[in-house]
């Protein structure tokens, strides 16, 4: 199969993405000084998820490629989440 | 390209000759054969190790070697058979050889990556086998490497675990390659629902390979980290949790049994319509049940852990989920049988092996249900009953499907036929030997014979001795089969010896280098016999 189309992203977009990632990293570090007790892990995970979302969409081109890839990513993520949930559900009920 | 087309893939046309031409090939058909040769060597070693165990178990008490040697033998027997034979299995051999032709492609999407996967496979196998000769003696954990024992034993666990890790990467890359190949390289007009069912099963398998294998990869690295750095993941004395190991291990290893069996089911789905000369019954149901098995198969892993100390709720939930996965498997069996109904059946060796598969797979599957049911499993867990169950699935199922596939595509692979009478004889020995070997294990398992034990009580002697006789017959069957296929050249094979209707039967036997002069345009369904 040959490439019928290719997408060229403006460098400025990448610049913004970099900036966003740096800011989010700063937030991650900053919140570790605040004591959130049980929520600590949750907050860290949420920030990390936002970062991976941005990376997936721009650096990994999900925004510009066929919808099929988005479907794949969502499917894989749901399986992953279900597996984790089932494992922890054993721990919580033990 | 028009000139290269006239050469069969078995002739050397590149700059290298002999073995080098094979070791540098990117032809999917050659790579398939290279997997097959390597796996046959591993298989024979594994079988001999199995016979060594049978020999020791011939009578109660110590006969030929001690308990620690027995522990080492069942461990490496399991590692070889599982990680180097049945997990790459039919996908690596026949997926590589046949799938690109069946979907009308010149090769897989990433031919070099394909060759690289083979090298990783050899490297991983070599590392795993080195565990037998290096360090403090052969690992004695069983192929499951259960923690915390695997993080404490002084035997050479790290080499075996690291070998399995590398083998996992070979598997992931093959899966990736097949997913992309099936999405991108199907012949024009071949929609997903016009694709033959063996590629369908490989597609479902490939997703499991890509998604599940990394989990066992990281788990095995965690075992190494715990051994070397004393990080407490699994060992309670370091603050870890041994049940976490079992979760992580089976999150991969249960889906892994579908990595083994799905391509086997796919092959059977090719063979039955060809030899019944009938359209496959319920094409869509078979295609989609592969995906259903792959999906539901992710969520049943903890049926291996009913006795490990999980929460009660988790136990019955996983028991329920396990019963669900039996549904799509049963759909396939009903469809195979219905396909044969009123067909014009010709009983040739591939068909015989396929029938053998259905019979043995059903015994394995039904006993799997009694193991999946929480209450019964508590009694037979870790007994010979389990050994019988998984040999019926893995050897009776995957093994016989492999032999069926080999007899089915052999004429295409080599452009030669084989002797049918001797193939049938081999089947007879294999089938009778297999049942004699493993059926008694169900019985003594229920009577209480534990698994992975070197010694036993006198009441199990009869069962063990019947098994030993079965093991001998099975070995004879394997020798007859391999001698028949590989000892001398048969008559020249026609392009389509069985009257098959999928694309691989439209190209010459053996196929030319790039498979097709011109990629065919597909206008209808794959199995049109009426
Ligand atoms: C002639 C052929 C074979 C013989 C005689 C044989 C025999 C045995 C025996 C005696 C055990 C040990 C049971 C125990 O003490 O717990 C065993 C375990 C096992 N076998 Fe086989 N086997 C054969 C072929 C195969 C094949 C073809 C496969 C896979 C495709 C296989 C996979 C396994 C596995 C996974 C185990 C469990 C190992 C463990 O407990 O760690 N075997 N086999
Ligand atoms: Cu399982």
XYZ file of C-alpha atoms and ligand atoms in Angstrom:
668
model
C 0.000 0.000 0.000
C 1.241 3.460 -0.764
C 0.757 6.531 1.343
C -1.969 8.521 -0.272
C -1.843 11.423 2.124
C 0.475 12.711 4.765
C 0.027 15.335 7.358
C 2.557 17.968 8.228
C 2.102 19.594 11.594
C 3.131 23.153 12.197
C 6.130 23.458 14.521
C 4.205 25.953 16.596
C 1.678 23.260 17.491
C 4.489 21.097 18.780
C 5.781 24.084 20.715
C 2.425 24.509 22.457
C 2.238 20.802 23.229
C 5.696 20.930 24.764
C 4.714 23.907 26.844
C 1.533 22.192 28.042
C 3.483 19.085 29.016
C 6.036 21.128 30.929
C 3.326 23.000 32.806
C 1.585 19.746 33.716
C 4.858 18.293 34.926
C 5.352 21.326 37.138
C 1.863 20.823 38.558
C 2.613 17.159 39.260
C 5.679 18.149 41.235
C 3.946 21.011 43.015
C 1.023 18.919 44.280
C 3.389 16.494 45.965
C 4.009 19.264 48.516
C 0.337 19.399 49.360
C -0.937 16.562 51.512
C -3.919 15.067 49.682
C -3.760 11.818 51.682
C -5.883 9.185 49.925
C -6.286 11.310 46.814
C -2.546 11.629 46.112
C -2.367 8.737 43.686
C -5.612 9.691 41.992
C -4.468 13.253 41.307
C -1.120 12.064 39.968
C -2.898 9.591 37.694
C -5.322 12.200 36.381
C -2.547 14.608 35.469
C -0.586 11.798 33.835
C -3.675 10.798 31.837
C -4.123 14.308 30.511
C -0.488 14.308 29.457
C -0.751 10.963 27.669
C -3.911 12.155 25.949
C -2.057 15.130 24.517
C 0.901 13.000 23.494
C -1.349 10.449 21.797
C -3.292 13.096 19.910
C -0.463 15.236 18.639
C 2.864 13.447 18.830
C 1.378 10.095 17.933
C -0.906 11.607 15.294
C -4.226 10.160 16.446
C -5.829 13.505 15.629
C -4.809 13.311 11.989
C -5.065 9.584 11.221
C -8.004 7.358 10.418
C -10.698 6.936 13.035
C -9.872 3.221 13.219
C -6.769 3.967 15.286
C -8.782 5.891 17.830
C -11.141 2.934 18.081
C -8.162 0.647 18.684
C -6.737 2.854 21.410
C -10.074 3.152 23.175
C -10.624 -0.601 22.964
C -7.182 -1.391 24.344
C -7.586 1.103 27.153
C -10.958 -0.320 28.157
C -9.588 -3.855 28.316
C -6.710 -2.588 30.391
C -8.993 -0.719 32.776
C -11.272 -3.737 33.170
C -8.340 -6.009 33.940
C -7.031 -3.637 36.591
C -10.516 -3.204 38.033
C -11.067 -6.962 38.288
C -7.719 -7.427 40.020
C -8.338 -4.716 42.555
C -11.836 -5.876 43.165
C -10.295 -9.071 44.596
C -8.067 -6.992 46.873
C -10.880 -4.788 48.097
C -13.131 -7.694 49.022
C -10.518 -9.896 50.649
C 9.087 -9.085 -11.524
C 7.725 -11.360 -14.235
C 10.895 -13.472 -14.222
C 11.292 -14.041 -10.519
C 7.731 -15.338 -10.449
C 8.707 -18.514 -12.260
C 10.993 -19.557 -9.405
C 9.538 -21.484 -6.511
C 10.310 -20.057 -3.085
C 12.381 -23.155 -2.340
C 14.964 -22.287 -5.021
C 17.682 -19.813 -4.123
C 17.618 -16.763 -6.343
C 19.304 -14.138 -4.169
C 22.981 -13.499 -3.627
C 23.385 -16.186 -0.957
C 23.335 -19.945 -1.322
C 22.409 -22.801 0.958
C 21.747 -22.174 4.603
C 22.744 -18.495 4.410
C 20.011 -17.889 1.863
C 17.545 -19.184 4.434
C 18.980 -17.303 7.396
C 18.743 -13.998 5.533
C 15.406 -14.565 3.845
C 12.460 -12.261 4.299
C 10.058 -14.569 2.439
C 7.137 -15.350 4.756
C 7.001 -18.947 3.484
C 10.634 -19.635 4.284
C 10.308 -17.992 7.673
C 7.304 -20.221 8.369
C 9.385 -23.287 7.558
C 12.263 -22.023 9.700
C 9.897 -21.721 12.650
C 8.684 -25.222 11.943
C 12.131 -26.802 11.873
C 13.174 -25.086 15.093
C 9.938 -26.016 16.816
C 10.235 -29.637 15.753
C 13.615 -29.865 17.430
C 12.187 -28.327 20.605
C 9.151 -30.574 20.412
C 11.239 -33.736 20.144
C 13.384 -32.676 23.106
C 10.212 -31.918 25.069
C 8.675 -35.269 24.197
C 11.799 -37.121 25.301
C 11.727 -35.245 28.609
C 8.082 -36.265 28.997
C 8.998 -39.899 28.392
C 11.750 -39.576 31.007
C 9.126 -38.539 33.537
C 6.882 -41.433 32.549
C 9.804 -43.785 33.044
C 10.424 -42.518 36.554
C 6.729 -42.746 37.374
C 6.490 -46.352 36.208
C 6.616 -47.576 39.788
C 6.191 -45.889 43.160
C 9.424 -44.812 44.818
C 12.651 -43.750 43.209
C 13.580 -45.637 40.030
C 16.185 -43.828 37.978
C 16.773 -40.361 39.377
C 15.890 -38.296 42.416
C 13.089 -35.881 43.213
C 15.090 -32.729 42.496
C 15.954 -34.020 39.022
C 12.263 -34.712 38.466
C 11.460 -31.120 39.471
C 13.990 -29.866 36.959
C 12.631 -32.097 34.209
C 8.975 -31.115 34.538
C 9.998 -27.473 34.659
C 12.036 -27.494 31.475
C 9.498 -29.811 29.808
C 6.800 -27.215 30.501
C 8.967 -24.267 29.470
C 9.939 -25.887 26.180
C 6.476 -27.115 25.290
C 4.643 -23.943 26.280
C 6.975 -21.091 25.400
C 8.845 -22.515 22.419
C 6.346 -24.931 20.874
C 2.675 -24.135 21.341
C 2.719 -20.373 21.919
C 4.435 -19.542 18.631
C 2.697 -22.686 17.393
C 0.422 -22.655 14.406
C 0.505 -18.874 14.018
C 4.261 -18.697 13.513
C 4.412 -21.704 11.184
C 1.182 -21.818 9.199
C 0.201 -18.223 9.836
C 3.436 -17.229 8.190
C 3.316 -19.806 5.460
C -0.326 -19.671 4.410
C -1.982 -16.513 5.680
C -0.436 -13.996 3.223
C -1.341 -16.293 0.315
C -4.854 -16.834 1.629
C -5.548 -13.115 1.756
C -3.909 -12.516 -1.627
C -0.745 -10.694 -0.537
C 2.843 -10.889 -1.739
C 4.181 -11.107 1.809
C 3.467 -9.874 5.324
C 3.455 -6.133 5.948
C 6.908 -6.054 7.587
C 9.012 -8.881 6.140
C 12.227 -7.873 7.911
C 10.522 -7.543 11.247
C 9.211 -11.028 10.569
C 12.733 -12.386 10.212
C 13.762 -10.449 13.308
C 10.956 -12.157 15.249
C 12.406 -15.512 14.258
C 15.831 -14.505 15.546
C 14.310 -13.304 18.803
C 12.551 -16.651 19.045
C 15.827 -18.545 18.638
C 17.634 -16.199 21.025
C 14.936 -16.493 23.685
C 14.871 -20.263 23.377
C 18.658 -20.396 23.676
C 18.613 -18.235 26.813
C 15.851 -20.344 28.361
C 17.706 -23.562 27.595
C 20.974 -22.169 28.952
C 19.313 -22.303 32.378
C 19.959 -26.052 32.289
C 23.710 -25.686 32.067
C 24.652 -22.433 33.796
C 24.417 -21.227 37.378
C 23.187 -23.337 40.263
C 21.414 -26.036 38.313
C 18.144 -26.287 36.401
C 15.179 -24.247 37.659
C 12.691 -26.244 39.720
C 9.722 -23.896 39.919
C 7.540 -25.336 37.177
C 6.937 -23.321 34.024
C 4.634 -21.034 36.050
C 7.491 -19.548 38.141
C 5.191 -19.006 41.122
C 6.474 -16.473 43.633
C 7.724 -16.336 46.319
C 9.439 -19.675 45.626
C 10.795 -18.442 42.286
C 12.326 -15.429 43.977
C 13.988 -17.583 46.642
C 15.139 -20.857 45.071
C 18.855 -21.074 44.394
C 18.385 -22.713 41.015
C 18.914 -20.783 37.814
C 15.490 -19.150 37.499
C 16.734 -15.884 36.039
C 17.915 -17.409 32.755
C 14.645 -19.244 32.226
C 12.562 -16.198 33.088
C 14.625 -13.915 30.890
C 14.398 -16.394 28.016
C 10.611 -16.358 28.334
C 10.747 -12.566 28.335
C 12.632 -12.489 25.033
C 10.334 -15.118 23.536
C 7.454 -12.840 24.463
C 8.843 -10.075 22.288
C 9.034 -12.411 19.343
C 5.368 -13.158 19.896
C 4.379 -9.481 20.180
C 6.147 -8.580 16.947
C 4.538 -11.441 15.051
C 1.137 -10.331 16.335
C 1.770 -6.731 15.287
C 2.889 -7.878 11.868
C -0.229 -9.971 11.342
C -2.627 -7.240 12.464
C -1.141 -4.768 10.010
C -0.953 -7.387 7.257
C -4.596 -8.322 7.620
C -5.738 -4.715 7.717
C -3.639 -3.415 4.873
C -2.734 -6.206 2.474
C -5.971 -8.036 1.711
C -6.567 -8.485 -2.023
C -8.905 -5.970 -3.661
C -12.499 -7.008 -3.066
C -11.658 -9.144 -0.037
C -13.696 -7.507 2.689
C -13.290 -8.788 6.242
C -16.317 -10.998 5.750
C -14.915 -12.473 2.554
C -11.696 -13.426 4.290
C -11.080 -17.151 4.968
C -11.482 -18.199 8.576
C -7.889 -19.171 9.323
C -6.759 -15.539 8.817
C -9.725 -14.493 10.947
C -8.520 -16.661 13.798
C -4.993 -15.292 13.377
C -6.359 -11.783 13.584
C -7.997 -12.482 16.940
C -4.845 -14.261 18.116
C -2.632 -11.365 17.083
C -4.559 -8.947 19.281
C -4.048 -11.206 22.273
C -0.353 -11.466 21.487
C 0.020 -7.708 21.336
C -2.102 -6.900 24.380
C -1.408 -9.707 26.834
C 2.256 -10.562 26.321
C 3.671 -7.283 27.720
C 2.015 -8.107 31.048
C 3.913 -11.343 31.479
C 7.030 -9.546 30.245
C 6.907 -7.001 33.030
C 5.942 -9.674 35.566
C 8.982 -11.747 34.716
C 11.184 -8.676 35.034
C 9.644 -8.074 38.457
C 10.733 -11.581 39.499
C 14.279 -10.770 38.409
C 14.153 -7.407 40.207
C 12.996 -9.105 43.372
C 15.786 -11.677 43.149
C 18.561 -9.238 42.411
C 17.493 -6.021 44.091
C 15.292 -7.457 46.859
C 12.390 -5.218 45.838
C 9.349 -6.634 47.596
C 6.732 -7.226 44.918
C 5.722 -10.776 45.736
C 7.620 -12.047 48.756
C 5.667 -11.316 51.968
C 8.905 -11.187 53.963
C 9.872 -8.204 51.795
C 6.419 -6.662 52.013
C 5.089 -8.137 48.774
C 2.028 -10.199 47.916
C 2.371 -13.666 46.350
C -1.183 -13.569 45.005
C -0.284 -10.483 43.002
C 2.187 -12.671 41.126
C -0.525 -15.180 40.323
C -2.858 -12.457 39.100
C -0.218 -10.968 36.843
C 0.980 -14.326 35.576
C -2.480 -15.596 34.667
C -3.652 -12.281 33.222
C -1.255 -13.262 30.479
C -1.226 -17.016 30.655
C -4.914 -17.608 30.398
C -5.260 -15.488 27.242
C -2.110 -17.316 26.125
C -4.059 -20.563 25.919
C -6.196 -18.777 23.328
C -3.033 -17.733 21.513
C -2.456 -21.473 21.216
C -5.947 -22.740 20.463
C -7.465 -20.044 18.219
C -5.166 -20.694 15.236
C -5.768 -24.405 15.810
C -9.508 -23.835 15.523
C -8.866 -21.737 12.432
C -7.022 -24.575 10.719
C -9.797 -27.033 11.522
C -12.260 -24.570 10.024
C -10.276 -24.686 6.764
C -9.934 -28.450 6.673
C -13.539 -29.479 7.411
C -15.171 -27.608 4.472
C -12.464 -28.770 2.065
C -12.909 -32.454 2.854
C -16.688 -32.257 3.161
C -16.856 -30.135 -0.023
C -19.406 -27.941 1.647
C -19.713 -24.304 2.437
C -18.753 -23.719 6.033
C -21.842 -23.522 8.188
C -22.274 -20.233 10.031
C -19.321 -18.352 8.565
C -20.038 -15.175 10.492
C -20.646 -16.994 13.760
C -17.251 -18.666 13.471
C -15.475 -15.442 12.559
C -17.052 -13.447 15.343
C -16.735 -16.211 17.925
C -12.949 -15.946 17.466
C -13.148 -12.320 18.490
C -15.527 -13.160 21.310
C -13.171 -15.820 22.647
C -10.287 -13.370 22.477
C -12.261 -10.713 24.312
C -13.967 -12.779 27.026
C -10.760 -14.778 27.416
C -9.192 -11.708 29.029
C -11.502 -11.801 31.996
C -11.357 -15.357 33.278
C -7.754 -15.687 34.410
C -8.384 -16.168 38.109
C -9.971 -19.598 37.589
C -6.388 -20.774 38.091
C -6.425 -19.292 41.586
C -9.502 -20.674 43.316
C -7.399 -22.251 46.040
C -4.815 -19.469 46.394
C -6.704 -17.337 48.896
C -8.539 -14.847 46.723
C -11.673 -13.204 48.060
C -14.789 -15.377 47.952
C -16.589 -12.936 45.679
C -13.739 -12.908 43.188
C -13.916 -16.694 43.083
C -17.526 -17.028 42.070
C -17.368 -14.057 39.709
C -14.466 -15.633 37.855
C -16.236 -18.966 37.846
C -19.234 -17.332 36.176
C -17.062 -15.559 33.619
C -15.308 -18.834 32.833
C -18.573 -20.452 31.867
C -19.267 -17.605 29.458
C -16.128 -18.299 27.447
C -17.314 -21.834 26.800
C -20.180 -20.513 24.679
C -18.192 -19.251 21.684
C -16.043 -22.409 21.809
C -19.129 -24.574 21.643
C -20.457 -22.498 18.734
C -17.414 -23.525 16.755
C -17.786 -27.217 17.513
C -21.449 -27.183 16.460
C -20.552 -25.357 13.264
C -17.860 -27.878 12.333
C -20.194 -30.779 12.863
C -23.011 -29.106 10.945
C -20.644 -28.335 8.077
C -19.975 -32.051 7.707
C -23.661 -32.937 7.740
C -24.697 -34.167 4.265
C -21.278 -33.276 2.853
C -19.429 -35.519 0.404
C -16.757 -36.458 2.871
C -13.423 -37.892 1.797
C -11.447 -39.271 4.696
C -7.861 -38.270 3.935
C -5.146 -37.828 6.593
C -5.701 -34.086 7.244
C -9.390 -34.773 7.811
C -8.627 -37.657 10.169
C -6.393 -35.424 12.256
C -9.099 -32.756 12.249
C -11.637 -35.271 13.549
C -9.117 -36.320 16.180
C -8.833 -32.677 17.155
C -12.590 -32.252 17.595
C -12.845 -35.373 19.754
C -9.885 -34.571 21.989
C -10.674 -30.879 22.202
C -14.172 -31.719 23.397
C -12.858 -33.911 26.189
C -10.405 -31.187 27.129
C -13.062 -28.490 26.947
C -15.699 -30.319 28.943
C -13.265 -31.265 31.691
C -12.256 -27.605 31.626
C -15.806 -26.765 32.633
C -15.633 -29.033 35.636
C -12.405 -27.245 36.573
C -13.972 -23.857 35.952
C -16.736 -24.669 38.356
C -15.595 -23.457 41.728
C -16.847 -26.302 43.900
C -15.343 -29.164 41.875
C -12.081 -27.393 41.239
C -11.319 -27.157 44.946
C -11.042 -30.952 44.930
C -9.089 -31.603 41.751
C -6.874 -28.524 41.643
C -3.177 -29.452 41.378
C -3.947 -33.115 40.752
C -3.254 -35.280 37.729
C -6.765 -34.342 36.570
C -5.402 -30.933 35.636
C -2.445 -32.521 33.875
C -4.900 -34.605 31.827
C -7.105 -31.594 31.080
C -4.403 -29.365 29.720
C -2.751 -32.114 27.734
C -6.106 -32.849 26.087
C -6.397 -29.177 25.158
C -2.793 -28.419 24.348
C -1.582 -31.675 22.877
C -4.884 -33.225 21.777
C -6.115 -29.862 20.568
C -3.207 -27.711 19.450
C -0.872 -30.643 18.755
C -3.342 -32.586 16.619
C -4.396 -29.397 14.813
C -0.733 -28.790 14.066
C -0.424 -32.281 12.614
C -3.649 -31.727 10.653
C -2.332 -28.440 9.265
C 0.965 -30.067 8.404
C -0.735 -32.840 6.434
C -3.061 -30.303 4.820
C -0.486 -27.784 3.605
C 2.459 -30.157 3.210
C 1.827 -30.581 -0.554
C 1.755 -26.792 -0.909
C 4.899 -26.324 1.180
C 7.072 -28.844 -0.586
C 5.273 -29.544 -3.870
C 5.252 -33.227 -2.919
C 2.693 -35.691 -1.642
C 3.220 -38.176 1.189
C 2.128 -41.754 1.758
C -1.499 -41.751 2.946
C -1.461 -45.256 4.346
C 1.471 -44.489 6.605
C -0.032 -41.140 7.612
C -3.202 -42.971 8.657
C -1.164 -45.495 10.577
C 0.657 -42.686 12.390
C -2.717 -41.173 13.232
C -3.860 -44.500 14.697
C -0.820 -44.757 16.960
C -1.063 -41.109 17.980
C -4.755 -41.242 18.752
C -4.743 -44.503 20.698
C -1.455 -43.658 22.408
C -2.656 -40.226 23.377
C -5.837 -41.477 25.037
C -4.048 -44.299 26.817
C -1.469 -41.831 28.058
C -3.723 -39.102 29.374
C -7.128 -40.608 30.110
C -5.904 -42.584 33.154
C -4.573 -39.305 34.532
C -8.172 -38.080 34.868
C -8.983 -41.140 36.928
C -6.004 -41.124 39.239
C -6.353 -37.356 39.533
C -9.856 -37.734 40.910
C -8.526 -40.470 43.192
C -6.077 -37.926 44.574
C -2.795 -38.245 42.674
C -1.159 -34.815 43.062
C 0.514 -33.025 40.181
C 4.283 -32.424 39.963
C 5.022 -35.320 42.319
C 7.856 -37.699 41.751
C 6.513 -40.450 44.007
C 3.016 -41.800 44.613
C 0.921 -44.193 46.657
C 0.538 -47.785 45.431
C -3.123 -47.359 44.384
C -2.056 -45.136 41.485
C 0.336 -47.682 39.986
C -2.051 -49.196 37.435
C -3.036 -45.788 36.055
C 0.573 -44.656 35.796
C 1.537 -47.860 33.991
C -1.278 -47.595 31.444
C -0.027 -44.051 30.844
C 3.479 -45.349 30.271
C 2.237 -47.746 27.580
C 0.307 -44.881 25.984
C 3.434 -42.748 26.041
C 5.307 -45.431 24.148
C 2.594 -45.761 21.470
C 2.500 -42.003 21.105
C 6.238 -41.884 20.587
C 5.974 -44.559 17.894
C 3.224 -42.544 16.227
C 5.377 -39.409 16.182
C 8.284 -41.330 14.664
C 6.100 -42.886 11.940
C 4.558 -39.524 11.125
C 7.831 -37.628 10.869
C 9.526 -40.428 8.935
C 6.627 -40.513 6.491
C 6.785 -36.773 5.908
C 10.490 -36.091 5.948
C 12.450 -39.227 5.102
C 11.904 -39.461 1.358
C 10.402 -37.499 -1.490
C 6.848 -38.349 -2.456
C 5.159 -37.969 -5.834
C 4.783 -34.497 -7.284
C 1.824 -32.645 -5.785
C -0.785 -30.953 -7.971
C -1.667 -27.317 -7.264
C -4.901 -28.259 -5.556
C -4.692 -31.833 -4.253
C -7.729 -31.624 -1.935
C -10.102 -29.542 -4.021
C -9.826 -26.570 -1.662
C -11.414 -23.257 -2.568
C -9.211 -20.688 -0.834
C -6.502 -18.715 -2.615
C -3.483 -20.783 -1.613
C -4.806 -23.592 -3.846
C -4.831 -21.341 -6.900
C -1.060 -20.818 -6.891
C 1.495 -23.473 -7.919
C 2.844 -26.036 -5.421
C 5.319 -24.956 -4.101
C 4.307 -21.297 -4.507
C 6.509 -18.860 -6.428
C 8.606 -16.290 -4.604
C 6.043 -13.492 -4.425
C 3.042 -15.846 -4.428
C 1.050 -14.158 -7.185
C 1.898 -12.949 -10.676
C -0.993 -10.643 -10.362
C -3.005 -10.122 -7.203
C -6.453 -11.652 -7.733
C -9.619 -9.600 -7.380
C -12.071 -11.179 -4.961
C -15.717 -11.188 -5.917
C -17.319 -13.683 -3.561
C -17.135 -15.651 -0.376
C -14.168 -17.934 0.346
C -15.950 -21.271 0.592
C -18.147 -21.767 -2.437
C -18.599 -25.452 -3.124
C -22.260 -25.702 -4.135
C 4.901 -37.744 24.809
C 4.480 -36.584 25.126
C 4.288 -36.087 26.537
C 4.419 -36.722 27.750
C 4.782 -38.192 27.997
C 4.149 -35.754 28.778
C 4.180 -36.025 30.147
C 4.067 -35.059 31.130
C 4.211 -35.312 32.548
C 4.468 -36.650 33.181
C 4.081 -34.117 33.195
C 4.272 -33.873 34.684
C 3.035 -33.830 35.465
C 3.309 -33.546 36.918
O 4.028 -34.315 37.572
O 2.782 -32.526 37.397
C 3.827 -33.127 32.192
C 3.626 -31.796 32.459
C 3.358 -30.829 31.496
N 3.275 -31.009 30.117
Fe 3.547 -32.782 29.170
N 3.869 -34.561 28.187
C 3.931 -34.709 26.820
C 3.665 -33.744 25.861
C 3.343 -32.419 26.127
C 2.985 -31.424 25.157
C 2.893 -31.657 23.655
C 2.763 -30.264 25.821
C 2.376 -28.898 25.311
C 2.074 -28.648 24.091
C 2.965 -30.497 27.212
C 2.820 -29.558 28.208
C 2.994 -29.799 29.542
C 2.904 -28.805 30.577
C 2.603 -27.323 30.374
C 3.126 -29.447 31.791
C 3.113 -28.810 33.156
C 4.499 -28.569 33.564
C 4.489 -28.046 34.936
O 3.720 -28.578 35.757
O 5.256 -27.114 35.197
N 3.314 -31.834 27.367
N 3.833 -33.726 30.946
Cu -7.204 -20.546 32.203
